[in-house]
PDB file of C-alpha atoms in Angstrom:
ATOM      1  CA  MET A   1      15.900 -14.118  12.496  1.00  0.00           C
ATOM      2  CA  GLY A   2      17.855 -11.204  11.093  1.00  0.00           C
ATOM      3  CA  ILE A   3      16.918 -11.754   6.877  1.00  0.00           C
ATOM      4  CA  LEU A   4      12.927 -11.398   8.530  1.00  0.00           C
ATOM      5  CA  THR A   5      13.969  -7.947  10.604  1.00  0.00           C
ATOM      6  CA  ASP A   6      15.390  -6.481   6.922  1.00  0.00           C
ATOM      7  CA  THR A   7      12.138  -7.645   5.556  1.00  0.00           C
ATOM      8  CA  THR A   8      10.047  -6.464   7.795  1.00  0.00           C
ATOM      9  CA  HIS A   9      11.701  -2.632   7.525  1.00  0.00           C
ATOM     10  CA  LEU A  10      11.953  -3.065   3.591  1.00  0.00           C
ATOM     11  CA  HIS A  11       8.078  -3.306   3.551  1.00  0.00           C
ATOM     12  CA  ILE A  12       7.249  -1.598   5.497  1.00  0.00           C
ATOM     13  CA  THR A  13       9.188   1.326   4.670  1.00  0.00           C
ATOM     14  CA  THR A  14       8.775   0.384   0.682  1.00  0.00           C
ATOM     15  CA  TRP A  15       4.285   0.992   2.229  1.00  0.00           C
ATOM     16  CA  VAL A  16       5.060   4.491   3.725  1.00  0.00           C
ATOM     17  CA  VAL A  17       7.502   5.770   0.605  1.00  0.00           C
ATOM     18  CA  ALA A  18       4.670   5.149  -1.411  1.00  0.00           C
ATOM     19  CA  VAL A  19       2.200   6.416   0.869  1.00  0.00           C
ATOM     20  CA  ILE A  20       4.156   9.557   0.306  1.00  0.00           C
ATOM     21  CA  LEU A  21       4.698   9.614  -3.096  1.00  0.00           C
ATOM     22  CA  PHE A  22       0.591   8.898  -3.421  1.00  0.00           C
ATOM     23  CA  LEU A  23      -0.082  11.394  -1.453  1.00  0.00           C
ATOM     24  CA  VAL A  24       1.397  14.173  -2.702  1.00  0.00           C
ATOM     25  CA  ALA A  25       0.620  12.943  -6.604  1.00  0.00           C
ATOM     26  CA  ALA A  26      -2.984  13.087  -5.824  1.00  0.00           C
ATOM     27  CA  PHE A  27      -2.620  16.673  -4.977  1.00  0.00           C
ATOM     28  CA  MET A  28       0.168  17.715  -7.688  1.00  0.00           C
ATOM     29  CA  GLN A  29      -1.463  19.422 -10.598  1.00  0.00           C
ATOM     30  CA  ARG A  30      -3.410  16.787 -13.143  1.00  0.00           C
ATOM     31  CA  ASP A  31      -1.391  17.520 -15.804  1.00  0.00           C
ATOM     32  CA  SER A  32       1.958  18.353 -15.285  1.00  0.00           C
ATOM     33  CA  LYS A  33       4.748  16.101 -16.305  1.00  0.00           C
ATOM     34  CA  GLY A  34       6.353  15.298 -12.569  1.00  0.00           C
ATOM     35  CA  ARG A  35       3.048  13.682 -11.485  1.00  0.00           C
ATOM     36  CA  LYS A  36       3.246  11.664 -14.881  1.00  0.00           C
ATOM     37  CA  ILE A  37       6.741  10.957 -13.083  1.00  0.00           C
ATOM     38  CA  MET A  38       5.708  10.050  -9.739  1.00  0.00           C
ATOM     39  CA  HIS A  39       3.087   8.320 -10.485  1.00  0.00           C
ATOM     40  CA  MET A  40       5.339   6.059 -12.679  1.00  0.00           C
ATOM     41  CA  VAL A  41       7.982   5.898  -9.862  1.00  0.00           C
ATOM     42  CA  LEU A  42       5.294   5.500  -7.441  1.00  0.00           C
ATOM     43  CA  ARG A  43       4.210   1.883  -9.815  1.00  0.00           C
ATOM     44  CA  LEU A  44       7.878   1.408  -9.235  1.00  0.00           C
ATOM     45  CA  PHE A  45       6.798   0.781  -5.561  1.00  0.00           C
ATOM     46  CA  TYR A  46       3.871  -1.008  -6.462  1.00  0.00           C
ATOM     47  CA  VAL A  47       6.156  -3.219  -7.658  1.00  0.00           C
ATOM     48  CA  LEU A  48       8.092  -3.825  -4.495  1.00  0.00           C
ATOM     49  CA  ILE A  49       5.503  -4.218  -2.227  1.00  0.00           C
ATOM     50  CA  ILE A  50       4.135  -6.938  -3.036  1.00  0.00           C
ATOM     51  CA  ILE A  51       7.144  -8.553  -3.668  1.00  0.00           C
ATOM     52  CA  THR A  52       8.405  -8.050   0.112  1.00  0.00           C
ATOM     53  CA  GLY A  53       4.974  -8.697   1.258  1.00  0.00           C
ATOM     54  CA  LEU A  54       4.336 -12.025  -0.122  1.00  0.00           C
ATOM     55  CA  THR A  55       8.260 -12.503   0.703  1.00  0.00           C
ATOM     56  CA  LEU A  56       6.601 -12.346   5.061  1.00  0.00           C
ATOM     57  CA  PHE A  57       3.129 -13.831   3.875  1.00  0.00           C
ATOM     58  CA  ILE A  58       5.056 -16.903   2.345  1.00  0.00           C
ATOM     59  CA  GLU A  59       6.776 -16.822   5.442  1.00  0.00           C
ATOM     60  CA  TRP A  60       4.890 -16.321   7.917  1.00  0.00           C
ATOM     61  CA  SER A  61       1.426 -17.462   7.093  1.00  0.00           C
ATOM     62  CA  ASP A  62       2.325 -21.212   8.615  1.00  0.00           C
ATOM     63  CA  ALA A  63       1.321 -19.020  11.878  1.00  0.00           C
ATOM     64  CA  ASP A  64      -2.394 -17.393  11.099  1.00  0.00           C
ATOM     65  CA  PRO A  65      -2.850 -18.622   7.283  1.00  0.00           C
ATOM     66  CA  MET A  66      -6.052 -16.594   7.245  1.00  0.00           C
ATOM     67  CA  LEU A  67      -4.848 -13.090   9.422  1.00  0.00           C
ATOM     68  CA  TYR A  68      -2.417 -13.296   6.788  1.00  0.00           C
ATOM     69  CA  GLY A  69      -4.231 -13.500   3.124  1.00  0.00           C
ATOM     70  CA  ILE A  70      -7.203 -11.150   4.724  1.00  0.00           C
ATOM     71  CA  LYS A  71      -3.359  -8.744   5.466  1.00  0.00           C
ATOM     72  CA  PHE A  72      -2.698  -8.960   1.030  1.00  0.00           C
ATOM     73  CA  LEU A  73      -6.005  -9.239  -0.037  1.00  0.00           C
ATOM     74  CA  LEU A  74      -6.156  -5.018   1.787  1.00  0.00           C
ATOM     75  CA  GLY A  75      -3.086  -4.666   1.039  1.00  0.00           C
ATOM     76  CA  VAL A  76      -4.063  -5.246  -2.977  1.00  0.00           C
ATOM     77  CA  LEU A  77      -7.262  -3.732  -2.310  1.00  0.00           C
ATOM     78  CA  THR A  78      -5.117  -0.349  -0.840  1.00  0.00           C
ATOM     79  CA  ILE A  79      -2.751  -0.353  -4.043  1.00  0.00           C
ATOM     80  CA  GLY A  80      -5.663  -0.433  -6.142  1.00  0.00           C
ATOM     81  CA  MET A  81      -7.621   1.947  -5.085  1.00  0.00           C
ATOM     82  CA  MET A  82      -4.414   4.751  -4.902  1.00  0.00           C
ATOM     83  CA  GLU A  83      -3.776   3.001  -8.108  1.00  0.00           C
ATOM     84  CA  MET A  84      -7.152   4.518  -9.397  1.00  0.00           C
ATOM     85  CA  VAL A  85      -7.715   7.629  -7.359  1.00  0.00           C
ATOM     86  CA  LEU A  86      -4.262   8.742  -9.625  1.00  0.00           C
ATOM     87  CA  VAL A  87      -5.956   7.463 -13.027  1.00  0.00           C
ATOM     88  CA  ARG A  88      -9.646   8.748 -12.209  1.00  0.00           C
ATOM     89  CA  SER A  89      -8.423  12.240 -11.803  1.00  0.00           C
ATOM     90  CA  LYS A  90      -6.937  12.164 -14.206  1.00  0.00           C
ATOM     91  CA  LYS A  91      -9.347  11.772 -16.277  1.00  0.00           C
ATOM     92  CA  GLN A  92     -11.287  14.241 -14.564  1.00  0.00           C
ATOM     93  CA  LYS A  93     -13.873  11.206 -13.172  1.00  0.00           C
ATOM     94  CA  SER A  94     -14.894  11.822  -9.767  1.00  0.00           C
ATOM     95  CA  VAL A  95     -12.665   9.354  -6.997  1.00  0.00           C
ATOM     96  CA  THR A  96     -14.568  10.719  -3.821  1.00  0.00           C
ATOM     97  CA  MET A  97     -15.696   6.804  -2.993  1.00  0.00           C
ATOM     98  CA  PHE A  98     -11.969   6.049  -3.856  1.00  0.00           C
ATOM     99  CA  TRP A  99     -10.528   8.287  -1.303  1.00  0.00           C
ATOM    100  CA  ALA A 100     -12.628   6.918   1.239  1.00  0.00           C
ATOM    101  CA  LEU A 101     -12.036   3.008   0.020  1.00  0.00           C
ATOM    102  CA  PHE A 102      -8.427   3.822   0.349  1.00  0.00           C
ATOM    103  CA  ALA A 103      -8.771   5.218   3.884  1.00  0.00           C
ATOM    104  CA  VAL A 104     -10.281   2.291   5.514  1.00  0.00           C
ATOM    105  CA  PHE A 105      -8.446  -0.471   3.253  1.00  0.00           C
ATOM    106  CA  LEU A 106      -5.379   1.454   4.218  1.00  0.00           C
ATOM    107  CA  PHE A 107      -6.991   2.093   7.969  1.00  0.00           C
ATOM    108  CA  ALA A 108      -7.869  -2.447   8.267  1.00  0.00           C
ATOM    109  CA  THR A 109      -4.549  -3.259   6.619  1.00  0.00           C
ATOM    110  CA  MET A 110      -2.428  -1.201   9.691  1.00  0.00           C
ATOM    111  CA  PHE A 111      -4.850  -2.648  11.496  1.00  0.00           C
ATOM    112  CA  ILE A 112      -4.272  -6.456  10.865  1.00  0.00           C
ATOM    113  CA  GLY A 113      -1.039  -5.959  10.166  1.00  0.00           C
ATOM    114  CA  PHE A 114       0.283  -4.939  13.417  1.00  0.00           C
ATOM    115  CA  MET A 115      -1.452  -7.159  14.903  1.00  0.00           C
ATOM    116  CA  LEU A 116       0.645 -10.038  13.043  1.00  0.00           C
ATOM    117  CA  PRO A 117       3.163 -11.714  14.801  1.00  0.00           C
ATOM    118  CA  VAL A 118       6.413  -9.804  12.240  1.00  0.00           C
ATOM    119  CA  GLY A 119       4.343  -6.629  13.198  1.00  0.00           C
ATOM    120  CA  MET A 120       4.807  -4.006  16.038  1.00  0.00           C
ATOM    121  CA  ASP A 121       3.361  -4.736  19.297  1.00  0.00           C
ATOM    122  CA  PHE A 122       0.260  -1.225  19.276  1.00  0.00           C
ATOM    123  CA  PHE A 123      -2.674  -3.113  20.491  1.00  0.00           C
TER     124      PHE A 123
END
């Protein structure tokens, strides 16, 4: 059970750090070198989120496979919206819809994640 708890904490830590990095990068100067670096570090965190999430998915999907699958899909969609906001804003294209989808997917992912057996009992 110790390894699972560590994986859960690592997963939560990676997505919290990723969301913070995303918000910092999104509000940085569009053409700054710092934003490029932040974006590359954020992409590393995307990979870490997916690896830790996949580990939790494999370990716990027997409990409720459909709910875990939906949570995994929502997590990937959240990451996709984060990437779309950064890439489209760099190209000076509209990102309003992607910000809204990011917020919806993030909320849905967190809601389902906290409901799952590994999650915290907020609800």
